[in-house]
Short mmCIF file of C-alpha atoms in Angstrom, two decimals:
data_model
loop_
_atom_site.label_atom_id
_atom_site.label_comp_id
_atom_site.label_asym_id
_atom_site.label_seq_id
_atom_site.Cartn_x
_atom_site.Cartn_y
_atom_site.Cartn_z
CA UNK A 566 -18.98 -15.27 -1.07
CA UNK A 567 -22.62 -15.71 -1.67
CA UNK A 568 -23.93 -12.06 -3.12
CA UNK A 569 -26.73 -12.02 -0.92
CA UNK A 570 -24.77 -12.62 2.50
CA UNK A 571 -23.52 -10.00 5.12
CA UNK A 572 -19.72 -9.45 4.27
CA UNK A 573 -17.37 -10.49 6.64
CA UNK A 574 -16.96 -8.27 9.55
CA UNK A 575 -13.68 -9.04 9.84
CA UNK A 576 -10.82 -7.03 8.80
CA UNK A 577 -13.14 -4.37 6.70
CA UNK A 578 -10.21 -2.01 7.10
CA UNK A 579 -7.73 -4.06 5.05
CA UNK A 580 -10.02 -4.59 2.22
CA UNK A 581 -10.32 -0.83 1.97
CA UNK A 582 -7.06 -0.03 1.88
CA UNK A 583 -7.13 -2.92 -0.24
CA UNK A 584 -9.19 -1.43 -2.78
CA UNK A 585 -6.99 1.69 -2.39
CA UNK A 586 -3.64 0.26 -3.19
CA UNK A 587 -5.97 -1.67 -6.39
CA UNK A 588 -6.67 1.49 -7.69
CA UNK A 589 -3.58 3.32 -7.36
CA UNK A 590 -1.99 0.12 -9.39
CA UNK A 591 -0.30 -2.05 -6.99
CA UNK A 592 -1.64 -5.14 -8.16
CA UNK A 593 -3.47 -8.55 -5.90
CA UNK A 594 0.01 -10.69 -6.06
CA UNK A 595 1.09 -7.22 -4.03
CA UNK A 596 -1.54 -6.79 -1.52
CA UNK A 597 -1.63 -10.50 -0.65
CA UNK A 598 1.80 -10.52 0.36
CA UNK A 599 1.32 -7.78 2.58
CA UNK A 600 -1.66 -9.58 4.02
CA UNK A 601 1.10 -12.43 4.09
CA UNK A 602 3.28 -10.10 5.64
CA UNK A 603 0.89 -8.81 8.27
CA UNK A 604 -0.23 -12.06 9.56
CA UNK A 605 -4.02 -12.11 8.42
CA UNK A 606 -5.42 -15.15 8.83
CA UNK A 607 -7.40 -16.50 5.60
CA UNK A 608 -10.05 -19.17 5.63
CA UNK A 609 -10.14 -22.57 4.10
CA UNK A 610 -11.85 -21.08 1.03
CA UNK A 611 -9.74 -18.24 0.56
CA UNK A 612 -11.61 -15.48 2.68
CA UNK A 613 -11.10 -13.31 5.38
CA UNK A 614 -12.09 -15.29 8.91
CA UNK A 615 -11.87 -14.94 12.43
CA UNK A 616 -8.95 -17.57 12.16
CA UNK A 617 -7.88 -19.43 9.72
CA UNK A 618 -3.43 -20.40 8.82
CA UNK A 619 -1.87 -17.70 8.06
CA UNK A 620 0.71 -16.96 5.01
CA UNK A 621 -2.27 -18.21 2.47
CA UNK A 622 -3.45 -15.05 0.41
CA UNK A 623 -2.97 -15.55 -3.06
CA UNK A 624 -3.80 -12.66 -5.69
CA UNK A 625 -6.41 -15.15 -7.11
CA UNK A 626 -7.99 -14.94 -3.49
CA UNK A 627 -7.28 -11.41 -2.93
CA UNK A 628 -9.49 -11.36 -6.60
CA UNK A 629 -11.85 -12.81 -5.20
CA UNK A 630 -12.56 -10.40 -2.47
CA UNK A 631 -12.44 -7.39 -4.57
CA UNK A 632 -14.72 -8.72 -6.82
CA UNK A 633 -17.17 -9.23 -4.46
CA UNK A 634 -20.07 -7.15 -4.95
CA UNK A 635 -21.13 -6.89 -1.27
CA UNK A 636 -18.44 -4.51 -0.88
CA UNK A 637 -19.69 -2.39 -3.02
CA UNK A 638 -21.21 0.93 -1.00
CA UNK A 639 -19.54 -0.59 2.26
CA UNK A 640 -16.13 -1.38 1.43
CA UNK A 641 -15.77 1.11 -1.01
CA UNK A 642 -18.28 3.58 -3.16
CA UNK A 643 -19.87 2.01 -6.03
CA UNK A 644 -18.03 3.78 -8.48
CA UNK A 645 -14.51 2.58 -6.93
CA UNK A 646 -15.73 -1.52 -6.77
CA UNK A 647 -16.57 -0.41 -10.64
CA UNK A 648 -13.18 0.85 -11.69
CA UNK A 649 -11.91 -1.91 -9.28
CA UNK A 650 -13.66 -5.21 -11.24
CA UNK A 651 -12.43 -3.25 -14.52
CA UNK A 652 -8.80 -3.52 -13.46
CA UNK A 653 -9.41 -7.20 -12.15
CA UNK A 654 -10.93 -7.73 -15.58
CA UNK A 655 -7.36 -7.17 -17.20
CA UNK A 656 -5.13 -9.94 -17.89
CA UNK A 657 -2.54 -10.33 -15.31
CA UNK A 658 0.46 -10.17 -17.66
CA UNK A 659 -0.76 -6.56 -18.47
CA UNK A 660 -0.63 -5.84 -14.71
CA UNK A 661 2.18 -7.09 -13.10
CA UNK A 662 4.78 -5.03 -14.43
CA UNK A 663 3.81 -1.34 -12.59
CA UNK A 664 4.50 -2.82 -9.32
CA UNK A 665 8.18 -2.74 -9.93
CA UNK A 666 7.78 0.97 -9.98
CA UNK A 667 8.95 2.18 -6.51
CA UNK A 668 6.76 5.29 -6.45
CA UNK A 669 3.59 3.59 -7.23
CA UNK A 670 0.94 5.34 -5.22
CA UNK A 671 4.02 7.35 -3.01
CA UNK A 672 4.62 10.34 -4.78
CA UNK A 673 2.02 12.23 -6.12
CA UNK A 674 1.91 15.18 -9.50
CA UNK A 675 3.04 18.32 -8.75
CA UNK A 676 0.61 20.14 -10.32
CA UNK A 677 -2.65 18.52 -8.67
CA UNK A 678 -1.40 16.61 -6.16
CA UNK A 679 -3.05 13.21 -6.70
CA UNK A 680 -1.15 10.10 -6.15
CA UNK A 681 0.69 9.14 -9.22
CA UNK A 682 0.14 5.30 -11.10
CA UNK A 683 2.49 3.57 -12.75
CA UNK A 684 1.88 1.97 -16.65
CA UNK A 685 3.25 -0.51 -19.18
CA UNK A 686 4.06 2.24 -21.82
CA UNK A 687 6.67 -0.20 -23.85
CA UNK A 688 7.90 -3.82 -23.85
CA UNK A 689 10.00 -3.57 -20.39
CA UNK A 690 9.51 0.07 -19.81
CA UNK A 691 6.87 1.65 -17.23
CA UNK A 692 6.37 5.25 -16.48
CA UNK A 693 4.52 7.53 -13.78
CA UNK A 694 1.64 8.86 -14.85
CA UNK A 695 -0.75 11.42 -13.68
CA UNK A 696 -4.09 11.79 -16.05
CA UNK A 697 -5.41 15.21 -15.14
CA UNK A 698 -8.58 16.74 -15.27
CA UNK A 699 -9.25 14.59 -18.52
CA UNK A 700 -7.96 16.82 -21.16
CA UNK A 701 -4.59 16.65 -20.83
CA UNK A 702 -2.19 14.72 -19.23
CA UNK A 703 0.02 16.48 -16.08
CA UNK A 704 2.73 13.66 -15.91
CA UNK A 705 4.61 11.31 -17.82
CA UNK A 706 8.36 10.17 -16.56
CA UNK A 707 10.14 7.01 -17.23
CA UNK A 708 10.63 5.89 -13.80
CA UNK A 709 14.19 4.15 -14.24
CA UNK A 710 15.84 8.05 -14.10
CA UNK A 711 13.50 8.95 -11.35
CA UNK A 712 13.80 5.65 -9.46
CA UNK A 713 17.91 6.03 -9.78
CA UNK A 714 17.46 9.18 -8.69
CA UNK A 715 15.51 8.75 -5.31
CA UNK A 716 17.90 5.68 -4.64
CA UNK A 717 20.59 8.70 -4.77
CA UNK A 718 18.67 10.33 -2.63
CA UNK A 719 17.93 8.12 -0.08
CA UNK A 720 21.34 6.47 0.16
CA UNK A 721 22.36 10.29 1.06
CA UNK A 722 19.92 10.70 3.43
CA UNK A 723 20.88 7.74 5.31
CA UNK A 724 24.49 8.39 5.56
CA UNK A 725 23.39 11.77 7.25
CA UNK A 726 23.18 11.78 11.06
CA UNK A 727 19.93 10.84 12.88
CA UNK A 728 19.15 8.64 9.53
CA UNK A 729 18.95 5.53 11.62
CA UNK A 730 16.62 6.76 14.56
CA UNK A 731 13.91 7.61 11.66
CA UNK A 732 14.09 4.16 10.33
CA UNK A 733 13.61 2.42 13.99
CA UNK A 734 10.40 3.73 15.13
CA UNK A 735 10.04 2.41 18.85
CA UNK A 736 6.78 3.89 19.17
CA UNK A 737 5.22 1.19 16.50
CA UNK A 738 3.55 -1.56 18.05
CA UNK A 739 4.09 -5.21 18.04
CA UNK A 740 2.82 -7.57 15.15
CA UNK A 741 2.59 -10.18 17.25
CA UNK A 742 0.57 -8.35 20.15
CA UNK A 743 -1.66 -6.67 17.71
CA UNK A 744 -2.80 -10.11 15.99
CA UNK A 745 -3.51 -11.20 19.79
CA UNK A 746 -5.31 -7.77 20.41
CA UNK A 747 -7.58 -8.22 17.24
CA UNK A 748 -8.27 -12.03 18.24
CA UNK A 749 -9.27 -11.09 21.14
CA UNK A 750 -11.61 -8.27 19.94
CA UNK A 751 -13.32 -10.58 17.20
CA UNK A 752 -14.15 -13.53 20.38
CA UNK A 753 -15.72 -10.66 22.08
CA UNK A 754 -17.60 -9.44 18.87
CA UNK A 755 -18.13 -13.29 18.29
CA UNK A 756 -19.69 -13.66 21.99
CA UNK A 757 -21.92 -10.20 21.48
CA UNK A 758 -23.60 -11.74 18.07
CA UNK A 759 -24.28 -15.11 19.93
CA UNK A 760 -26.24 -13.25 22.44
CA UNK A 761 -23.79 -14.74 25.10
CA UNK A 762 -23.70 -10.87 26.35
CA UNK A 763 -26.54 -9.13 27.98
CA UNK A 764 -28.38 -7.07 25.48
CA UNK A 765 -27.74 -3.83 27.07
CA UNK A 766 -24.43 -3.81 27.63
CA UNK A 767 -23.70 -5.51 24.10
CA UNK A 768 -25.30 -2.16 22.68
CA UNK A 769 -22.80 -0.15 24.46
CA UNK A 770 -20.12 -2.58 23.94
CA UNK A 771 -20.27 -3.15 20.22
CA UNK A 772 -19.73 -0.36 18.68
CA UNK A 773 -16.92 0.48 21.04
CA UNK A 774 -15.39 -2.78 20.33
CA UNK A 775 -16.48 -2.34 15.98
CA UNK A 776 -13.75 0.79 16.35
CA UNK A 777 -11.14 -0.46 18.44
CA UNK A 778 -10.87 -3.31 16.11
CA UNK A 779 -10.90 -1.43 13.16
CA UNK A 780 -8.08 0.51 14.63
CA UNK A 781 -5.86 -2.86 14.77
CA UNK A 782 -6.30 -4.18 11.66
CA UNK A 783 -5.62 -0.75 10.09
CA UNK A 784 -2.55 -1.07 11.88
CA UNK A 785 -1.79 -5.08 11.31
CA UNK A 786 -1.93 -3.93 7.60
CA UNK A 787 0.21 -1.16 7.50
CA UNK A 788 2.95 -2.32 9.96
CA UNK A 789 4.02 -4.81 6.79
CA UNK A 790 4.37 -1.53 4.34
CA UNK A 791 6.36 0.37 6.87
CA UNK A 792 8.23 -2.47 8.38
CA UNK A 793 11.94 -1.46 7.66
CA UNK A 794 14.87 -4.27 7.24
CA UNK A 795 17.23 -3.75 10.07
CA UNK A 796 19.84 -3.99 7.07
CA UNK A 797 19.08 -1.02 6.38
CA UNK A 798 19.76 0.75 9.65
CA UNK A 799 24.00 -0.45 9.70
CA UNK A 800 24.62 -2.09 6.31
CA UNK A 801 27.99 -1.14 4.88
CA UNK A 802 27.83 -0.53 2.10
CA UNK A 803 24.26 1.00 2.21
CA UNK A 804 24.34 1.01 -1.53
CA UNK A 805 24.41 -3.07 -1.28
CA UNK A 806 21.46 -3.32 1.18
CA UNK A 807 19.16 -1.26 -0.55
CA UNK A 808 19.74 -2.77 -3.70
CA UNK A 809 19.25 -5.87 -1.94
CA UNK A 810 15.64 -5.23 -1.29
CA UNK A 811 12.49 -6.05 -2.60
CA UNK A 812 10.89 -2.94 -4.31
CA UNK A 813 8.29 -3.43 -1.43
CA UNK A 814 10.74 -3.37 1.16
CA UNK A 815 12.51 -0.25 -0.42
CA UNK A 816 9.07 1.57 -0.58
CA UNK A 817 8.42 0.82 3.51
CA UNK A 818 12.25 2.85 3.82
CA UNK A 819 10.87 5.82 1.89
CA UNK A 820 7.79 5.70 4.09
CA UNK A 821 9.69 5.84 7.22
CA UNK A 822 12.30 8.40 5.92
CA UNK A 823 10.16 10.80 3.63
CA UNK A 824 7.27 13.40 4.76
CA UNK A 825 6.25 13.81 0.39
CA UNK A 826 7.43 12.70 -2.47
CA UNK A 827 6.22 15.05 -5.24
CA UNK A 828 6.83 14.28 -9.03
CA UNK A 829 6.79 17.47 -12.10
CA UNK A 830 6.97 17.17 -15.34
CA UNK A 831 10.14 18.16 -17.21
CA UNK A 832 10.77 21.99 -18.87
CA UNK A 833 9.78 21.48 -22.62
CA UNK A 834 12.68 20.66 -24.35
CA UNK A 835 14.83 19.61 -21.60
CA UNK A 836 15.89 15.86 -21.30
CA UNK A 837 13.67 14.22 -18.46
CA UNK A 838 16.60 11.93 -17.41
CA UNK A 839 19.58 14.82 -17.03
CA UNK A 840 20.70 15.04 -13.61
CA UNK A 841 19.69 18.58 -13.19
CA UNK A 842 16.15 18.57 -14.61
CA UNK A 843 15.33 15.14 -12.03
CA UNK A 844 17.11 17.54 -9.32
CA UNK A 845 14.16 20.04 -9.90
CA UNK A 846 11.47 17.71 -10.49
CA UNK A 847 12.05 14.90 -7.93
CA UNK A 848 11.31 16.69 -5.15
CA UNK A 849 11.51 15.11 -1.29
CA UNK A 850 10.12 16.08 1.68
CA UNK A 851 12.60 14.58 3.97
CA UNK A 852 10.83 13.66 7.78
CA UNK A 853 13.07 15.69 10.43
#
């Protein structure tokens, strides 16, 4: 994108929670498959357009957008397209690894309640971390002990009754009828800037139209994070599906089956990966 050009008015809702999941440390390869996922079309040079094949985002073109400094102060404040470029900045070996934690940006630290990140602490081994206030650090867990132990969790959950209804949410709409929704709203939008509309009724229109659409692509890009694998809602043994799944596809379950997921660090001497300590410090908020 040219620096000095209007960013695209399409799908401004997906690159924020774009620059969200960025900075919470799910990393571009991540976020373009759930554009993938969610059916938004890319253009032939990589950006967001009006339509364009979908299936194309690539984390190099995802890098791209969030680089962009015309999304700085619209997008997102300046100070988050900052810490943003400085994570692009890294080289991708040193930030590919954290999305393998399940928890990424799920649960959040039990003492301030900020969404927890995920870090490369040893060759092979991440860990949830939550950096305070600055001078000290509230959390720091291994997250193989607390991911086995939410995979406990869950597979309990669903063998309870009413397990299945929470996974199959009827009320969510159609992927398919929202991407024909939003196409529809950007000709409209399209037909408005051409001055094809009378001028008077494309003031009243536009903005009307500028919120409905932001309402469907908000909801285009999170139907791919909650979408849950109908494996999961009769699979015997549950234990096989849900080790069957992407870590992606395991974190859209937890969205659909827990209310909070809340992390605390272990008692001083106490071993973080005992069954009772994770039993008091992996705490879920089960949905009802």
């Amino acid at each position: 994108m040219a620096h000095d050009a209007e960013p695209s008015p399409v799908f401004p809702s997906a690159i924020r929670h774009a620059y969200d999941l960025l900075l919470a440390g799910v990393s571009p390869d991540s976020i373009a498959g759930t554009w993938n996922a969610a059916g938004l079309p890319a253009g032939p040079d990589g950006v967001p357009a009006p339509t364009g094949l979908r299936g194309l985002w690539t984390a190099d073109r995802v890098r791209k957008i969030l680089a962009d400094p015309d999304h700085a102060g619209r997008a997102v404040d300046e100070l988050g397209w900052r810490r943003a470029t400085d994570l692009l900045s890294v080289p991708r070996r040193r930030t590919g690894e954290p999305d393998r934690a399940l928890l990424t940006a799920i649960a959040t630290c039990g003492r301030c309640g900020r969404p927890v990140r995920s870090a490369v602490v040893s060759p092979g081994q991440t860990a949830y971390q939550c950096r305070g206030d600055g001078e000290r650090v509230h959390l720091a867990r291994s997250t193989g002990p607390v991911d086995a132990r939410v995979r406990l969790e869950v597979l309990d959950r669903l063998d309870r009754p009413g397990a299945p209804p929470l996974l199959t949410n009827r009320e969510a709409p159609d992927l398919h009828a929202l991407g024909a929704h939003s196409a529809g709203l950007r000709t409209r939008l399209g037909q408005i800037e051409d001055g094809a509309v009378d001028g008077a009724v494309a003031a009243e229109a536009a903005p009307r139209l500028d919120a409905e659409l932001a309402t469907v692509e908000h909801q285009m890009a999170d139907h791919a994070i909650r979408d849950v694998p109908g494996s999961m809602t009769g699979a015997d043994p549950l234990s096989d599906a849900w080790d069957r799944l992407a870590v992606s596809r395991q974190r859209g379950v937890l969205l659909a089956l827990a209310e909070a997921i809340e992390l605390r660090p272990a008692s001083p001497g106490r071993r973080p990966g005992d069954a009772d300590v994770l039993g008091k410090t992996v705490l879920i908020t089960w949905r009802s």
